[in-house]
Amino acid sequence: EVQLVESGGGLVKPGGSLSLSCAASGFSFSSYTMHWVRQAPGKGLEWVSSISRTSSYISYADSLEGRFTISRDNAKNSLSLQMHSLRAEDTAVYYCAKDSGISCSSTSCSYYFDNWGQGTLVTVSS
Amino acid sequence: DIQMTQSPSSLSASVGDRVTITCRASQSISTYLNWYQQKPGKAPKLLIYAASSLQSGVPSRFSGGGSGTDFTLTISSLQPEDFATYYCQQSYNTRTFGQGTKVEIK
């Protein structure tokens, strides 16, 4: 069974830093792209960042303005998100999500988030 | 970046109603479009991938359609457990979610 368990959330002051982790189990971690997705209280889902299997391809949402860094340790089956210069608008539940890899029916293809963690809450407030 | 626009933002419906949610991409995304259901306090659950493929275990009352820029999610006969928020999401270029559609009880 796939399990994704996030940790590291908490209360941090504006301008501060925080590091989130996601422990993965139940699948071949090194074979899949991984993602962070966040959800501010009462708001919608926002994709944050992705990292490919060997960390060769990394992407971020434009809204982050270079303040976040995603990384992974395939030997430890672990995904991380380092967050700096935090703002009130970064307050959210942060989910770790596994990518499906390319999935095709007879007529169409897509990538999707096929497994999610339970989320960890980050609160940025003075 | 590709923007995803869902409509409506919310709707009220009764059990047994047919419900359709639309999602429009700011550029063509072929069929790289997925639909998720989210209930309060829970992680999202995949319903439809590749625009029209039903995820294993999802009831057949859910269906998806479209390609290019315009997509739909249809629930043929709304059930009590379907009251939730629904999101479209593109995977053609990085990832983007629509703003969500909350389906409420009428």
Coordinates of C-alpha atoms in Angstrom, one line a residue:
Chain A
E1 CA 0.0 0.0 0.0
V2 CA 1.3 3.4 -1.0
Q3 CA 1.9 5.7 2.0
L4 CA 2.9 9.3 2.0
V5 CA 3.4 10.9 5.4
E6 CA 4.2 14.6 5.6
S7 CA 5.9 16.3 8.6
G8 CA 7.5 19.6 9.6
G9 CA 4.5 21.9 9.6
G10 CA 3.9 24.4 12.3
L11 CA 3.7 28.1 13.2
V12 CA 6.4 30.4 11.8
K13 CA 6.7 34.2 11.8
P14 CA 6.6 36.2 8.6
G15 CA 10.0 36.2 7.0
G16 CA 11.0 32.9 8.6
S17 CA 11.9 29.5 7.2
L18 CA 10.5 26.0 7.5
S19 CA 11.4 22.7 6.0
L20 CA 8.8 20.0 5.2
S21 CA 9.4 16.3 4.7
C22 CA 7.4 13.5 3.1
A23 CA 8.2 9.9 3.9
A24 CA 7.2 7.5 1.1
S25 CA 6.6 3.8 1.3
G26 CA 4.8 1.0 -0.5
F27 CA 6.2 1.8 -4.0
S28 CA 9.4 2.3 -5.9
F29 CA 10.0 5.9 -4.8
S30 CA 12.9 6.5 -7.2
S31 CA 10.7 5.6 -10.2
Y32 CA 8.2 8.4 -9.9
T33 CA 8.1 12.2 -10.2
M34 CA 6.8 13.7 -6.9
H35 CA 5.0 16.9 -6.2
W36 CA 4.0 19.4 -3.4
V37 CA 0.4 20.8 -3.6
R38 CA -1.0 23.3 -1.0
Q39 CA -4.4 24.5 0.0
A40 CA -4.9 27.7 2.0
P41 CA -7.7 27.6 4.6
G42 CA -11.1 27.6 2.8
K43 CA -9.4 28.0 -0.6
G44 CA -8.7 25.8 -3.6
L45 CA -5.8 23.5 -4.5
E46 CA -2.5 25.1 -5.7
W47 CA 0.3 23.1 -7.3
V48 CA 3.6 24.2 -5.7
S49 CA 6.5 22.2 -7.1
S50 CA 7.5 19.0 -8.9
I51 CA 10.8 17.0 -9.0
S52 CA 11.6 14.3 -11.5
R53 CA 12.8 10.8 -10.6
T54 CA 16.5 11.8 -10.6
S55 CA 16.0 15.4 -9.7
S56 CA 17.1 16.4 -13.2
Y57 CA 13.9 18.3 -13.8
I58 CA 12.4 20.7 -11.2
S59 CA 9.6 23.2 -11.6
Y60 CA 7.9 25.7 -9.3
A61 CA 4.7 27.7 -9.4
D62 CA 5.4 31.3 -10.5
S63 CA 3.7 32.6 -7.3
L64 CA 6.6 31.3 -5.1
E65 CA 9.1 33.8 -6.6
G66 CA 12.1 31.6 -5.9
R67 CA 11.5 31.3 -2.1
F68 CA 11.0 27.5 -2.1
T69 CA 13.3 24.6 -2.9
I70 CA 12.2 21.1 -3.6
S71 CA 14.6 18.1 -3.2
R72 CA 14.5 14.3 -2.8
D73 CA 16.6 11.6 -1.4
N74 CA 15.9 8.3 -3.3
A75 CA 18.1 6.3 -0.9
K76 CA 15.9 7.4 2.0
N77 CA 12.5 7.5 0.1
S78 CA 12.1 11.0 1.1
L79 CA 10.8 14.3 -0.4
S80 CA 11.5 17.7 1.0
L81 CA 10.4 21.3 0.6
Q82 CA 12.5 24.1 2.0
M83 CA 10.5 27.3 2.4
H84 CA 12.1 30.7 3.0
S85 CA 10.9 34.3 3.4
L86 CA 7.5 33.0 4.4
R87 CA 4.5 35.2 4.1
A88 CA 1.0 35.1 5.5
E89 CA -0.3 34.0 2.1
D90 CA 1.9 30.8 2.4
T91 CA -0.4 29.6 5.2
A92 CA -1.8 26.4 4.0
V93 CA -2.0 22.6 4.3
Y94 CA 0.9 21.2 2.3
Y95 CA 0.3 17.9 0.6
C96 CA 2.9 15.5 -0.8
A97 CA 1.6 13.8 -3.9
K98 CA 2.9 11.0 -6.2
D99 CA 2.7 11.3 -9.9
S100 CA 1.1 8.5 -11.9
G101 CA 3.5 8.6 -14.8
I102 CA 2.0 8.8 -18.2
S103 CA -1.3 7.0 -18.3
C104 CA -3.2 6.4 -21.6
S105 CA -6.5 5.0 -22.6
S106 CA -7.2 4.0 -26.2
T107 CA -7.7 7.6 -27.2
S108 CA -6.1 9.9 -24.6
C109 CA -3.2 10.3 -22.2
S110 CA -2.5 12.3 -19.0
Y111 CA -0.4 12.4 -15.9
Y112 CA -2.2 12.7 -12.6
F113 CA -1.7 12.7 -8.8
D114 CA -2.5 9.1 -7.9
N115 CA -1.6 9.2 -4.2
W116 CA -1.7 11.9 -1.6
G117 CA -0.4 12.3 1.9
Q118 CA -2.7 13.5 4.7
G119 CA -1.1 17.0 4.6
T120 CA 0.8 19.2 7.1
L121 CA -0.4 22.6 8.2
V122 CA 1.9 25.6 7.9
T123 CA 0.8 28.8 9.6
V124 CA 2.7 32.0 9.0
S125 CA 1.7 34.5 11.6
S126 CA 3.3 36.9 14.1
Chain B
D1 CA 1.5 29.3 -17.5
I2 CA -1.7 27.5 -18.4
Q3 CA -4.8 28.9 -16.5
M4 CA -7.8 26.7 -15.8
T5 CA -11.2 28.2 -15.3
Q6 CA -14.1 26.2 -13.8
S7 CA -17.7 27.1 -13.9
P8 CA -19.8 27.4 -11.9
S9 CA -17.9 28.2 -8.7
S10 CA -20.8 26.6 -6.8
L11 CA -24.1 25.0 -7.4
S12 CA -27.1 23.7 -5.5
A13 CA -28.6 20.5 -6.6
S14 CA -30.9 17.7 -5.3
V15 CA -30.3 14.0 -5.0
G16 CA -31.0 12.5 -8.4
D17 CA -30.2 15.6 -10.4
R18 CA -27.8 15.6 -13.4
V19 CA -24.9 17.9 -12.8
T20 CA -22.4 19.2 -15.2
I21 CA -19.3 21.2 -14.4
T22 CA -17.2 22.8 -17.1
C23 CA -13.4 23.6 -17.2
R24 CA -11.7 25.7 -19.8
A25 CA -7.9 25.9 -20.4
S26 CA -6.2 29.1 -21.5
Q27 CA -4.5 27.1 -24.3
S28 CA -4.9 23.7 -25.8
I29 CA -4.0 20.9 -23.4
S30 CA -5.1 17.9 -25.6
T31 CA -6.5 15.4 -23.1
Y32 CA -4.1 16.1 -20.3
L33 CA -7.0 16.9 -18.0
N34 CA -8.0 15.3 -14.7
W35 CA -10.9 15.7 -12.3
Y36 CA -10.7 15.3 -8.5
Q37 CA -13.3 15.3 -5.7
Q38 CA -12.5 16.7 -2.3
K39 CA -14.4 16.5 0.9
P40 CA -13.7 18.7 4.0
G41 CA -10.5 17.8 5.8
K42 CA -9.5 15.2 3.3
A43 CA -7.0 14.9 0.5
P44 CA -8.4 15.0 -3.1
K45 CA -9.6 11.8 -4.7
L46 CA -9.0 11.2 -8.4
L47 CA -12.3 10.6 -10.4
I48 CA -11.4 11.0 -14.1
Y49 CA -8.0 11.1 -15.8
A50 CA -7.1 11.8 -19.4
A51 CA -10.3 13.8 -19.8
S52 CA -12.6 10.8 -20.0
S53 CA -11.1 7.7 -18.3
L54 CA -12.9 6.6 -15.2
Q55 CA -10.5 5.8 -12.3
S56 CA -10.8 2.3 -11.0
G57 CA -13.4 2.1 -8.2
V58 CA -15.2 5.3 -9.1
P59 CA -18.9 5.0 -9.7
S60 CA -20.1 5.0 -13.4
R61 CA -22.4 8.0 -12.7
F62 CA -19.3 10.1 -13.1
S63 CA -18.1 10.8 -16.6
G64 CA -15.8 13.3 -18.3
G65 CA -15.5 14.7 -21.8
G66 CA -13.7 17.2 -24.0
S67 CA -10.3 17.8 -25.5
G68 CA -8.3 20.8 -26.4
T69 CA -9.5 23.7 -24.2
D70 CA -13.0 22.7 -23.1
F71 CA -13.9 19.9 -20.7
T72 CA -16.8 18.7 -18.7
L73 CA -17.5 16.6 -15.6
T74 CA -21.0 15.1 -15.4
I75 CA -22.6 13.4 -12.5
S76 CA -25.6 11.6 -14.1
S77 CA -27.6 11.1 -10.9
L78 CA -26.3 13.0 -7.8
Q79 CA -26.0 10.9 -4.7
P80 CA -25.7 12.1 -1.1
E81 CA -22.1 11.2 -1.0
D82 CA -21.3 13.4 -4.0
F83 CA -21.8 16.7 -2.2
A84 CA -18.2 17.9 -2.3
T85 CA -15.9 20.3 -4.1
Y86 CA -14.6 19.3 -7.6
Y87 CA -11.4 20.4 -9.2
C88 CA -10.1 20.1 -12.7
Q89 CA -6.3 19.9 -13.2
Q90 CA -4.1 20.1 -16.3
S91 CA -0.9 18.1 -16.7
Y92 CA 0.1 19.3 -20.2
N93 CA 2.7 21.8 -18.9
T94 CA 3.6 21.6 -15.2
R95 CA 0.4 21.4 -13.3
T96 CA -2.5 23.8 -12.6
F97 CA -5.8 23.4 -10.9
G98 CA -9.1 25.1 -11.6
Q99 CA -10.5 27.1 -8.7
G100 CA -13.0 24.5 -7.7
T101 CA -16.8 23.9 -7.9
K102 CA -18.6 23.3 -4.7
V103 CA -21.7 21.1 -5.0
E104 CA -24.2 21.8 -2.3
I105 CA -27.5 20.3 -1.2
K106 CA -30.5 22.2 -2.5

